[in-house]
Amino acid sequence: MSPAAERTIPLPREAAAPRAVAPGLAAEGRRQRHLAYLQAAPLALVFLVFFVVPLVLTLVVSFWEYNEYEIIPAFTLQNYADVFEGCFSGGDLCTTLRTYLSTLKFCLLTWGLTLGIGFTVAYFVAFHVRSSAMQTVLFLICTIPFWTSNVIRMIAWIPLLGRNGLVNDALMSLGITRAPIEGLLYSDFAVVLAFVHLYTVFMIVPIFNSMMRIDRALIEAARDAGATGWQTLWSVIVPLTKPGIAIGSIFVLTLVMGDFVTVGVMGGQQIASVGKVIQVQMSYLQFPAAAANAVVLLCAVTLVIAGLTRLIDLRREL
């Protein structure tokens, strides 16, 4: 048959049908998209009212003037100049940098300890506890600290770590020390201990979530290939747990950077942190200065999150 004859042959009805159905499919797709927007609208409204609007107001107030008696809605950069005062003079570290270094110290110590504890607990529950009922029980045990407020949990450490507390009494009774250890309470040690106590669960949950998604056949294949337990851990489990580690790290680091209650209670109001500076400024009604510090802190937290997301593509991994 010639090509011209082939072009004159009409198409079957079945081949022409999709063209007629296409407009209906397009309309159905538009309807589904509109429905998805309607379903997301309530959450988007809550996000806008309780997250975006407060951030915008904080940013606006950070550029206002103030004095001992009032806040003046006039544009100024003095609040940010006060935040970074002395930071570019080339001399000693300015107050802001020292405060951020102190906060960063707490962040890194808390992150390292919570990661070690959280990974170990999640690994045990995910790979060594076979019963789902027992896994649920262990998770409930991990959430027990959330049954009380943060302040109560921190105050509970005072009878243990105080000069005449249980720990010092036990150490002296055993002959390990001759006098009470002063650095157990109202010190960096007490602050880090409280942070680990409060935020370890935020590391356990996402890591456990990632571990439960690991195909157990991969672990069996590694064992069949002759890999040792440590080789399986570092070559199979840890790489596949990176999303959970990244999410838990974001939770812990952002919570520690903005926490001022723990630093105040466990540090005896003597240890500086960024959140503590903002809280003091708020108590003295210096709202524009506090807003400027809050914006700088938000930028710092955003940089930390951006750095973590550069290490791993959470959207692809999740």
PDB file of N, CA, C and O in Angstrom, residues 103 107 195 199 252-261 263 273-276 278 297 301:
ATOM      1  N   THR A 103      26.118  30.269  73.377  1.00  0.00           N
ATOM      2  CA  THR A 103      24.944  29.513  72.926  1.00  0.00           C
ATOM      3  C   THR A 103      25.350  28.376  72.007  1.00  0.00           C
ATOM      4  O   THR A 103      24.811  27.264  72.091  1.00  0.00           O
ATOM      5  N   CYS A 107      24.718  24.354  72.167  1.00  0.00           N
ATOM      6  CA  CYS A 107      24.097  23.654  71.041  1.00  0.00           C
ATOM      7  C   CYS A 107      24.906  22.426  70.646  1.00  0.00           C
ATOM      8  O   CYS A 107      24.348  21.330  70.470  1.00  0.00           O
ATOM      9  N   PHE A 195      19.348  20.315  79.204  1.00  0.00           N
ATOM     10  CA  PHE A 195      19.032  20.301  77.777  1.00  0.00           C
ATOM     11  C   PHE A 195      18.913  18.868  77.258  1.00  0.00           C
ATOM     12  O   PHE A 195      17.985  18.530  76.510  1.00  0.00           O
ATOM     13  N   TYR A 199      15.466  17.381  75.603  1.00  0.00           N
ATOM     14  CA  TYR A 199      15.362  17.349  74.148  1.00  0.00           C
ATOM     15  C   TYR A 199      15.829  16.051  73.507  1.00  0.00           C
ATOM     16  O   TYR A 199      15.818  15.942  72.276  1.00  0.00           O
ATOM     17  N   VAL A 252      16.700  19.815  67.737  1.00  0.00           N
ATOM     18  CA  VAL A 252      17.501  20.055  68.937  1.00  0.00           C
ATOM     19  C   VAL A 252      18.220  21.405  68.853  1.00  0.00           C
ATOM     20  O   VAL A 252      18.186  22.205  69.800  1.00  0.00           O
ATOM     21  N   LEU A 253      18.856  21.684  67.736  1.00  0.00           N
ATOM     22  CA  LEU A 253      19.630  22.919  67.615  1.00  0.00           C
ATOM     23  C   LEU A 253      18.746  24.155  67.695  1.00  0.00           C
ATOM     24  O   LEU A 253      19.086  25.139  68.364  1.00  0.00           O
ATOM     25  N   THR A 254      17.605  24.134  67.022  1.00  0.00           N
ATOM     26  CA  THR A 254      16.731  25.305  67.062  1.00  0.00           C
ATOM     27  C   THR A 254      16.121  25.504  68.446  1.00  0.00           C
ATOM     28  O   THR A 254      15.981  26.644  68.905  1.00  0.00           O
ATOM     29  N   LEU A 255      15.782  24.423  69.126  1.00  0.00           N
ATOM     30  CA  LEU A 255      15.223  24.556  70.471  1.00  0.00           C
ATOM     31  C   LEU A 255      16.245  25.084  71.459  1.00  0.00           C
ATOM     32  O   LEU A 255      15.938  25.946  72.294  1.00  0.00           O
ATOM     33  N   VAL A 256      17.476  24.600  71.373  1.00  0.00           N
ATOM     34  CA  VAL A 256      18.506  25.055  72.307  1.00  0.00           C
ATOM     35  C   VAL A 256      18.878  26.508  72.050  1.00  0.00           C
ATOM     36  O   VAL A 256      19.072  27.288  72.990  1.00  0.00           O
ATOM     37  N   MET A 257      18.951  26.924  70.804  1.00  0.00           N
ATOM     38  CA  MET A 257      19.361  28.288  70.492  1.00  0.00           C
ATOM     39  C   MET A 257      18.365  29.320  71.018  1.00  0.00           C
ATOM     40  O   MET A 257      18.755  30.429  71.386  1.00  0.00           O
ATOM     41  N   GLY A 258      17.091  28.978  71.072  1.00  0.00           N
ATOM     42  CA  GLY A 258      16.100  29.931  71.542  1.00  0.00           C
ATOM     43  C   GLY A 258      15.683  29.759  72.988  1.00  0.00           C
ATOM     44  O   GLY A 258      14.889  30.554  73.500  1.00  0.00           O
ATOM     45  N   ASP A 259      16.217  28.757  73.667  1.00  0.00           N
ATOM     46  CA  ASP A 259      15.805  28.477  75.046  1.00  0.00           C
ATOM     47  C   ASP A 259      16.469  29.451  76.007  1.00  0.00           C
ATOM     48  O   ASP A 259      17.673  29.663  75.975  1.00  0.00           O
ATOM     49  N   PHE A 260      15.666  30.062  76.865  1.00  0.00           N
ATOM     50  CA  PHE A 260      16.208  30.936  77.901  1.00  0.00           C
ATOM     51  C   PHE A 260      15.794  30.490  79.302  1.00  0.00           C
ATOM     52  O   PHE A 260      16.447  30.857  80.285  1.00  0.00           O
ATOM     53  N   VAL A 261      14.725  29.708  79.407  1.00  0.00           N
ATOM     54  CA  VAL A 261      14.267  29.256  80.713  1.00  0.00           C
ATOM     55  C   VAL A 261      15.268  28.286  81.328  1.00  0.00           C
ATOM     56  O   VAL A 261      15.644  28.411  82.505  1.00  0.00           O
ATOM     57  N   VAL A 263      18.471  27.910  80.639  1.00  0.00           N
ATOM     58  CA  VAL A 263      19.724  28.592  80.975  1.00  0.00           C
ATOM     59  C   VAL A 263      19.561  29.410  82.254  1.00  0.00           C
ATOM     60  O   VAL A 263      20.459  29.452  83.106  1.00  0.00           O
ATOM     61  N   SER A 273      23.099  33.661  77.222  1.00  0.00           N
ATOM     62  CA  SER A 273      22.665  33.018  75.991  1.00  0.00           C
ATOM     63  C   SER A 273      21.847  34.019  75.209  1.00  0.00           C
ATOM     64  O   SER A 273      21.380  35.030  75.756  1.00  0.00           O
ATOM     65  N   VAL A 274      21.650  33.752  73.935  1.00  0.00           N
ATOM     66  CA  VAL A 274      20.913  34.691  73.095  1.00  0.00           C
ATOM     67  C   VAL A 274      19.474  34.821  73.566  1.00  0.00           C
ATOM     68  O   VAL A 274      18.935  35.930  73.677  1.00  0.00           O
ATOM     69  N   GLY A 275      18.850  33.704  73.856  1.00  0.00           N
ATOM     70  CA  GLY A 275      17.475  33.753  74.339  1.00  0.00           C
ATOM     71  C   GLY A 275      17.359  34.506  75.652  1.00  0.00           C
ATOM     72  O   GLY A 275      16.376  35.229  75.874  1.00  0.00           O
ATOM     73  N   LYS A 276      18.352  34.358  76.517  1.00  0.00           N
ATOM     74  CA  LYS A 276      18.339  35.069  77.798  1.00  0.00           C
ATOM     75  C   LYS A 276      18.448  36.569  77.590  1.00  0.00           C
ATOM     76  O   LYS A 276      17.788  37.356  78.291  1.00  0.00           O
ATOM     77  N   ILE A 278      17.390  38.293  75.001  1.00  0.00           N
ATOM     78  CA  ILE A 278      16.094  38.756  74.502  1.00  0.00           C
ATOM     79  C   ILE A 278      15.075  38.814  75.636  1.00  0.00           C
ATOM     80  O   ILE A 278      14.288  39.770  75.745  1.00  0.00           O
ATOM     81  N   LEU A 297      18.837  36.343  65.647  1.00  0.00           N
ATOM     82  CA  LEU A 297      18.781  34.934  66.051  1.00  0.00           C
ATOM     83  C   LEU A 297      18.073  34.102  64.992  1.00  0.00           C
ATOM     84  O   LEU A 297      18.506  32.985  64.679  1.00  0.00           O
ATOM     85  N   VAL A 301      19.590  30.866  63.069  1.00  0.00           N
ATOM     86  CA  VAL A 301      18.924  29.560  63.032  1.00  0.00           C
ATOM     87  C   VAL A 301      18.664  29.131  61.589  1.00  0.00           C
ATOM     88  O   VAL A 301      18.826  27.959  61.235  1.00  0.00           O
TER      89      VAL A 301
END
